[in-house]
Structures are given as C-alpha cells and as structure tokens.
XYZ file of C-alpha atoms in Angstrom:
391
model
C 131.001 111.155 90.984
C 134.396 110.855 93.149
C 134.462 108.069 95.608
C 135.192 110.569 98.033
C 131.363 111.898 97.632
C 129.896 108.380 97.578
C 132.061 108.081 101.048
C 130.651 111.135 102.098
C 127.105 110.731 102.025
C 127.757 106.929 102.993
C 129.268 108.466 106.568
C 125.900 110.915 106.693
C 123.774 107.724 106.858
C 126.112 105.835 109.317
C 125.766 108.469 111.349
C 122.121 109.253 111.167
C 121.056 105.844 111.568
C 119.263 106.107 114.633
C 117.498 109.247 113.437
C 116.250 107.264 110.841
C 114.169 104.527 112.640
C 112.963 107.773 114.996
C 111.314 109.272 112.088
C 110.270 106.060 111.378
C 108.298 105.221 114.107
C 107.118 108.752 113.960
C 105.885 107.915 110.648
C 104.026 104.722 111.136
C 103.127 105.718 114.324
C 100.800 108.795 112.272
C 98.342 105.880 111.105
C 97.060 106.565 107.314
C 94.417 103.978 106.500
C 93.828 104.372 102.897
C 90.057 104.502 103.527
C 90.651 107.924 106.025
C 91.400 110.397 104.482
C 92.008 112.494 107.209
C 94.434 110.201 108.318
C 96.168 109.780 105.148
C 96.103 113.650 104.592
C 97.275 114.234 107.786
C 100.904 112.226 107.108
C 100.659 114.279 104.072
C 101.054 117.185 105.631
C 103.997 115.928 107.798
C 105.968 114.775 104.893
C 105.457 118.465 103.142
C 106.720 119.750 106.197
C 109.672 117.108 106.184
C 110.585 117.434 102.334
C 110.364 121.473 102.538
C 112.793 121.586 105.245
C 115.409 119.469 103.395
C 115.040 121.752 100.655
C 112.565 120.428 97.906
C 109.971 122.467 96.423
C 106.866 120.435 97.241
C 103.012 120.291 97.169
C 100.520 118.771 98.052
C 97.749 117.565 95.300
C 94.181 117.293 96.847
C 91.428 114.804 95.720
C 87.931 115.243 97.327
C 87.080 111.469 97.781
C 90.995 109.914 98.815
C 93.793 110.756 100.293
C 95.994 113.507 99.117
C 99.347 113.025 97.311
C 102.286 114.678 97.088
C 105.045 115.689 94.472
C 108.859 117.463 95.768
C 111.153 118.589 93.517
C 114.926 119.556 93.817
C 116.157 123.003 92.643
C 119.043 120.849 91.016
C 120.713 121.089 87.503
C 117.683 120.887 84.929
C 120.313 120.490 82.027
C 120.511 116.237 82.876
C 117.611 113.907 83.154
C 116.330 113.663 86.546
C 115.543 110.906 89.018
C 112.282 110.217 90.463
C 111.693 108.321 94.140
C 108.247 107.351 94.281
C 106.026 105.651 96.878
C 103.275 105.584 98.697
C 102.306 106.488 102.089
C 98.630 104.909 102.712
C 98.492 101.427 104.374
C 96.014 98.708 104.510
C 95.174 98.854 108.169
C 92.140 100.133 109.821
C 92.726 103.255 112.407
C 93.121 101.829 115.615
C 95.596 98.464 114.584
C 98.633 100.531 116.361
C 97.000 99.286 120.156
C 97.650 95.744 119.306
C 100.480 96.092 116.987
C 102.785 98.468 118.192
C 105.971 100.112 116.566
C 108.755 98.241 118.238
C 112.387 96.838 117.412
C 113.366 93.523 118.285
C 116.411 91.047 117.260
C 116.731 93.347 113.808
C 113.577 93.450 113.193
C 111.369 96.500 112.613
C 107.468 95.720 113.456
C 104.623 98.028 113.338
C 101.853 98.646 110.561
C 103.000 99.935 107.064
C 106.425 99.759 108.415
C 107.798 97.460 105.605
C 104.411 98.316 103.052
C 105.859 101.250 103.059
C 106.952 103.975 105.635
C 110.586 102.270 105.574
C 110.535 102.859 102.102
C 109.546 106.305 102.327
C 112.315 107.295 105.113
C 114.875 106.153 102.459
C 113.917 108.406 100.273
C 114.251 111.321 102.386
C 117.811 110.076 103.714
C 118.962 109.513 100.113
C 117.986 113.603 99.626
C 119.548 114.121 102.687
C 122.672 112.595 102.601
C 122.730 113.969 98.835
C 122.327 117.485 100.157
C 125.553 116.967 102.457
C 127.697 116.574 99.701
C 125.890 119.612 97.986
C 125.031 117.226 95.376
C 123.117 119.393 92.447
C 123.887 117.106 88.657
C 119.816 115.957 88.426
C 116.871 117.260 89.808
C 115.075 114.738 91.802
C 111.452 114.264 92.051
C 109.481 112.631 94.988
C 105.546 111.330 94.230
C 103.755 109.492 97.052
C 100.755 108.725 96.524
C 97.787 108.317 99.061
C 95.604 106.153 97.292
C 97.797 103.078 96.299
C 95.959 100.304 98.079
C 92.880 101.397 96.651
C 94.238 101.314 93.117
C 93.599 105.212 93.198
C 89.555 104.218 92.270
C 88.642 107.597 93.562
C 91.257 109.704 92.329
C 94.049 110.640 89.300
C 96.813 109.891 91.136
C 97.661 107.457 88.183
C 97.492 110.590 85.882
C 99.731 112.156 88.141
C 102.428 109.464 88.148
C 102.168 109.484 84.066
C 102.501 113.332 83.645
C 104.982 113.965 86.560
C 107.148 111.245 85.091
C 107.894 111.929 81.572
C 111.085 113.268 80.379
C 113.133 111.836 83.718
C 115.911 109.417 82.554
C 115.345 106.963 85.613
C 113.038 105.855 88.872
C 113.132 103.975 92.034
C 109.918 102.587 93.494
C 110.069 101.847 97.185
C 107.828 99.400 97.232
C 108.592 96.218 99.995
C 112.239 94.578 99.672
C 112.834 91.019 99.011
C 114.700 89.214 101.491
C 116.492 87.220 98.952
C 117.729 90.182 97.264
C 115.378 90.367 94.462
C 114.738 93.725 92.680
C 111.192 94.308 90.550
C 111.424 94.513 86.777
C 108.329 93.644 85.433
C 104.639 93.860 87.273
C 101.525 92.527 86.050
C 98.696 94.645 85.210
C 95.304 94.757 87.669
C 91.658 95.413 86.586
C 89.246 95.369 88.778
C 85.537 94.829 87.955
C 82.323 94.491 89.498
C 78.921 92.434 87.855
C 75.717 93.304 89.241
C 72.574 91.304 88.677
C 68.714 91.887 88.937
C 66.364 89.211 88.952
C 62.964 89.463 90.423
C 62.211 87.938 93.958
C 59.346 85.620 94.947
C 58.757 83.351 97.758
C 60.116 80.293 96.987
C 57.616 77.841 98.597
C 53.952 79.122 97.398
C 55.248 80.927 93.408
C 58.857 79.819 92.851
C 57.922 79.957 89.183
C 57.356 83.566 89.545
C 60.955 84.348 90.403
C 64.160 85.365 88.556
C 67.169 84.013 89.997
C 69.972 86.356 89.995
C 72.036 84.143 92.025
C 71.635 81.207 90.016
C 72.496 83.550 86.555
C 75.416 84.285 88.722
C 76.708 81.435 89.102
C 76.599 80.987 85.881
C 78.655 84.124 84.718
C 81.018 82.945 87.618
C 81.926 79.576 85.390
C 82.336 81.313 82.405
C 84.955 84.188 84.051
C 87.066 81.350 85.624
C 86.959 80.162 82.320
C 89.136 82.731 81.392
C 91.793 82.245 83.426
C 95.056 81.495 80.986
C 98.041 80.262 83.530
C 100.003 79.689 80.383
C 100.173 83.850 79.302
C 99.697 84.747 82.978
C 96.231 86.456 82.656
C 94.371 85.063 85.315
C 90.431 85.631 86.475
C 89.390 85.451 90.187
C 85.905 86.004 91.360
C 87.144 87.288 94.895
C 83.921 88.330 96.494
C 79.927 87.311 96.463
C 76.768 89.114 97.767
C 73.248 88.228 96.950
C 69.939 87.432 98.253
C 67.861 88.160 101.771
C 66.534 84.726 103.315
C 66.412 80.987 102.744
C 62.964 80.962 101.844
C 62.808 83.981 98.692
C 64.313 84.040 94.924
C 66.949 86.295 95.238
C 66.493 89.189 93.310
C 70.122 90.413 93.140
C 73.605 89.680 93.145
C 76.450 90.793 92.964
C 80.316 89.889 92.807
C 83.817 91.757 92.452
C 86.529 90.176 90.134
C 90.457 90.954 89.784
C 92.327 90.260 86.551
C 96.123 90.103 86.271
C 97.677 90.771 82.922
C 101.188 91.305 81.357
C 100.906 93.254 78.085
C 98.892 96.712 78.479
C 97.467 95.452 74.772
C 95.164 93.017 76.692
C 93.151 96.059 78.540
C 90.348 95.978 75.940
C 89.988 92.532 75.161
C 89.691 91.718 79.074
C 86.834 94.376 79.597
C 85.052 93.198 76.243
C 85.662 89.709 77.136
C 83.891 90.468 80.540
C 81.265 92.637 78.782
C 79.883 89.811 76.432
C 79.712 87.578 79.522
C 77.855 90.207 81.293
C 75.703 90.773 78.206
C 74.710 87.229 77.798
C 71.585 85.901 79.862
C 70.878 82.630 81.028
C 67.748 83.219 83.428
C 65.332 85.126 81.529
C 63.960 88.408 82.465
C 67.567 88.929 84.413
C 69.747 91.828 83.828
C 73.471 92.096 84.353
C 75.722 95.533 84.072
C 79.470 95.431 84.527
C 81.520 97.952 86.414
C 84.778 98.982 85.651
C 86.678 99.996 89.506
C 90.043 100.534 88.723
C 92.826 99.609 86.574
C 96.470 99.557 86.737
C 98.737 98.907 83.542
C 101.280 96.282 83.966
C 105.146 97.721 84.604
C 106.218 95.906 81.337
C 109.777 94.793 81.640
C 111.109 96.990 78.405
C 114.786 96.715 77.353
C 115.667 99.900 79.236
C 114.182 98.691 82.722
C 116.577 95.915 82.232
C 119.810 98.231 81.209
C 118.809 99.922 84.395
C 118.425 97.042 86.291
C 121.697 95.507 85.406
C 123.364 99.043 86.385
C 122.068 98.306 89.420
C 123.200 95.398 89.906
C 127.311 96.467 89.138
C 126.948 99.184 91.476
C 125.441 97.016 94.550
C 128.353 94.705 93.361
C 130.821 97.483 93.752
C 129.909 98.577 97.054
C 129.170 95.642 98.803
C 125.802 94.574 99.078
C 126.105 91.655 97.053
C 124.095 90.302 94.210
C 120.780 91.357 92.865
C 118.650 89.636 90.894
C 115.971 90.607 88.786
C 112.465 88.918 89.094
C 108.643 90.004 88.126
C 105.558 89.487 89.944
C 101.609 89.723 89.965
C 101.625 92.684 92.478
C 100.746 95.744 90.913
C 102.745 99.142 92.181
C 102.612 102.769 91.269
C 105.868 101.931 88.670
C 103.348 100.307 86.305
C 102.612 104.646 85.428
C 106.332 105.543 85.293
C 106.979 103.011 83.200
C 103.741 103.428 80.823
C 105.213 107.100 80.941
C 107.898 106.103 79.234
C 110.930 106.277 82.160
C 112.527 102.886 83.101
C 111.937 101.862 86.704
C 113.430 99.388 89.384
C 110.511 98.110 91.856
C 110.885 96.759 95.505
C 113.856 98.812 96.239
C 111.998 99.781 99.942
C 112.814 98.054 103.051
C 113.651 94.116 103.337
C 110.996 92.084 104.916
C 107.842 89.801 105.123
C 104.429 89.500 105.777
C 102.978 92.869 104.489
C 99.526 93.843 105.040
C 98.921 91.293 108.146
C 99.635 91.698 111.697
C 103.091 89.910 111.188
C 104.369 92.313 108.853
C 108.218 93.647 109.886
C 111.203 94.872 107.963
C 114.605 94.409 108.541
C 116.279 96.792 110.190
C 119.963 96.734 108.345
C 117.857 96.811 104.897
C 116.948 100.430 105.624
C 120.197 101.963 105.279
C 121.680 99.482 103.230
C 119.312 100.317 100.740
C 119.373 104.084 100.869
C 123.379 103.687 99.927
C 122.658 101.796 96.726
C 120.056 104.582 95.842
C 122.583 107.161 96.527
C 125.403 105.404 94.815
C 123.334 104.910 91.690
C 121.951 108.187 91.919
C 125.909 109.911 92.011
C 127.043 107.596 89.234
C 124.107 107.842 86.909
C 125.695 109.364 84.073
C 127.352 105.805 83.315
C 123.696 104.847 82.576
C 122.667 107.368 81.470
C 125.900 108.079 78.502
C-alpha cells in the first residue's frame, strides 16, 4: 500500500458521501422482515444487481422456507489470502413499520428501520469495494456473504453452513454488525441455543374430577425451576425461560404446555452438555402420566476470542490510530452474529464494525451519520495494508 492509494480511495468516499445515505435510504426503505421472504428476497435481488455492477461475481443462494442469501466475489489476485465482508440484510420489523418510522436525517442522526441493525453496515461494504475499485486495487480477492436469515438464527435454512464453507482458507473478516458509540470493536460473542419443551398432560374439569387430570402446567413449572437452575453467571452460561403457553380456561386441567428457552454460552465445548443437560430435565417426570419432548430450534456457536482475532484486532487498532479515528477497544458480548461461523471456520474476525448507534430493533433505533464513512476508511485502510498482518 502507498499512502497515496489510501488517499485515493479516502477522496472517493468524501466525495460520494451523499450517494451513500441515498442508497441508504433506498435500502431500508426496501423493507426485509426476516419472516417475508419475499421481502427479504426482494433486497436480495437489489444487492445482486448492486454488487454485479461494481464488478463482483455474485449469486444468489435460495432456501425454500427463509430468505435468500447472497455470496460476491472479486476477480482479484487469488495468490494472497482474501478478505471477507459479511452481514446481513433481514431486520426485525414487521412490513408496514416504515409508515410510522420513516427514513429521515436529523442533527447527525440516521433513523429508519434496520438502518443501524444493519443496512448502514451493508452500504459500507459496497463503498469499501467501491472506493477499492478506484484505485484499481486487485492484491486479495474479497468476498461478500449476507445473509437473510440472521434474526431468525437461520432455523429454517444453512446459511450457517454457508458462512463455514465460504469462509475457510481467507486470512481475515469484517462483520458489520451495529457500531458502538464508545468505540468498541467485537472480539468474542457468546454462543445461542435455542430450545423448545413441550408437555402433554391429560385435561379434566377441574371442579367435578380434578383427580382425573394431568397437569402439564404444573410439571412445567416444575422443569422451569430446574432450567433456571442452570444458569452459571460465574462461566457466563446463562438459562432464560423467555416464553409460556399452556392451557384453555380457568375451570379445566391443562393438558399442555409449552415454553421456549435461550442459552448463552462461551466455549463451543459446552454444546452437548447444554442439550443433554436440558434433555434429562425434559426426561424426568414429576406429574405422572405426563410427557415432555425437547426441541432443538437453532444454534449458533460462540465467536471465541482465539489469539488470532486478537492479533487482528490489535492491527486494527494501529491503523485507526494512524489515520485518525482514535482508539479502539476490544470488548465481547452475549449477542450472537454471523462471525460466530467465520470464526468456527477457522478465519479471525472483528465484529460491530457497521454503523455507530443505539437502540436497535425498537422504534428508536438510529445510527450516526459520520460513523458511516468513517468506518468504511478504516475497512479500506486495513484492507490496503493487510499484508503487515498478514506477514
């Protein structure tokens, strides 16, 4: 890299800056609940369009029951390790949230839905390719993957296969996950399973043959005490029975029940002992003549903060240093976020490298607006100086 490149494609995003929050709005302005996948499909297709026109070869990989993903890939030198931006481009909110929470721009601040969770993070990955391409920059191929199922934990797809096997053999990754306002870059993630437990008991009217019924509530709430049992603060594998359905009227034994439970965990060891753990609870009976069966929904491996996440992490860190963005910090949290798979592939990731802001996935949720380019130039200047991390 000569600074005269880095100065280069710095200029191409000063001077594109306003093109940048257009596409922007464009984007979160093409809602993509992650329960439609019409909708979600339907950005899809835009971004193909978008990446194919700024040169990368890209596709589009269909699932029947989610939205689609997609994977882009630079005709760059294949002799050097690559880089991989990844993403997502599904959002929490329902078709429909745009009427009462509009795109709009006010005192720096970027507001809409999925603008900061994370169509700003996705628009600095195409500027980053862009403002590479203007300097004809060709060292390392560079790989896109957005995925369309993130907030559903891609349950009804293999977009987590996809991340794994489109990963390996790249020498580093950015995840553009939401920004920290204090600076703070991702290095480590904790793992999420999700689970569901199911119970049958038999029903009966519980004024004239109470004796005749089964419970399933009550062996519920049993099972319930024993998972938040589990919970372990101290090793950061934590239990939480989020949600609880049962029973028909006041006046009847319930004859089911049913809950759904989330489990954070650090070491991707701890995946079988938490669904055997879960299974023995499930397995044991309290009310007689009950019956329990435990679902597995999803999982996602924890983004384990290995020695080479933090070399990259600390080359990070010099080059925002060097070109003025100030400090970064490291930091982990109990989020999970499609890096968890690069990672587990084997490539060292940085997380939360997407827009600055608060307040994702509620009404309030905005980015800030200076973050957006601010962050593509530390992407680009890593990107141009990567054989020092990568010697």
């Amino acid at each position: 890299m000569t600074l005269e490149q880095r100065k280069k494609a710095f200029e191409f995003i000063d001077l594109h800056k306003d093109e940048m929050l257009c596409l922007l709005k464009e984007l979160v302005t093409t809602e993509s609940d992650t329960r439609n996948k019409n909708s979600v499909d339907n950005l899809a297709q835009k971004l193909k369009e978008i990446l194919c026109s700024i040169g990368m070869n890209t596709r589009i990989v269909e699932y029947k029951n989610s939205g689609n993903s997609i994977v882009a890939e630079s005709a760059s030198n294949k002799c050097k390790k690559g880089v991989i931006l990844s993403g997502h481009m599904d959002t929490v909110f329902k078709k429909g949230t745009l009427e009462n929470m509009p795109f709009k721009i006010e005192n720096d601040k970027i507001y809409g839905p999925g603008v900061l969770d994370m169509k700003g993070g996705i628009i600095i990955a195409l500027y980053v390719i862009k403002a590479l391409n203007s300097i004809e920059y060709n060292e390392r191929p560079i790989k896109v993957i957005i995925s369309g199922d993130e907030e559903t934990g891609h349950c009804n797809s293999k977009c987590n296969e996809l991340f794994i096997n489109e990963s390996k053999g790249f020498g580093a990754a950015f995840n553009f996950e939401t920004g920290f306002l204090d600076n703070g870059v991702i290095v480590g993630r904790k793992g999420v399973a999700e689970f569901s437990l199911e119970i049958e008991g038999i029903s009966a009217h519980a004024g004239n043959s109470p004796e005749k019924g089964r419970s399933a509530i009550q062996e519920m709430a049993y099972k319930i005490i024993d998972i938040q049992n589990l919970n372990n603060l101290k090793n950061g594998t934590t239990f939480n029975v989020g949600t609880i359905t049962g029973g028909t009227v006041p006046n009847a034994i319930p004859d089911y029940a049913k809950i759904e439970i989330d489990v954070r965990y650090t070491k991707l060891s701890e995946k079988s002992s938490i669904e055997n753990t879960l299974q023995s609870i499930a397995s044991k009976t309290y009310i007689e003549g009950t019956k329990s069966k435990l679902k597995v929904k999803s999982y996602m491996p924890p983004m384990e903060t290995t020695d080479d996440v933090m070399k990259l992490f600390e080359f990070a860190k010099k080059t925002s240093a060097e070109i003025g963005l100030g400090d970064i910090y490291s930091k982990t949290t109990g989020g999970g976020s499609d890096a968890s798979y690069i990672v587990t592939a084997g490539v060292p990731a940085l997380c939360a490298m997407g827009v600055k802001g608060e307040w994702n996935h509620t009404p309030r949720e905005y980015g800030i607006v200076e973050s957006l380019f601010e962050r593509a130039k530390l992407i680009i200047a890593c990107i141009l100086n990567l054989d020092e991390y990568l010697k």
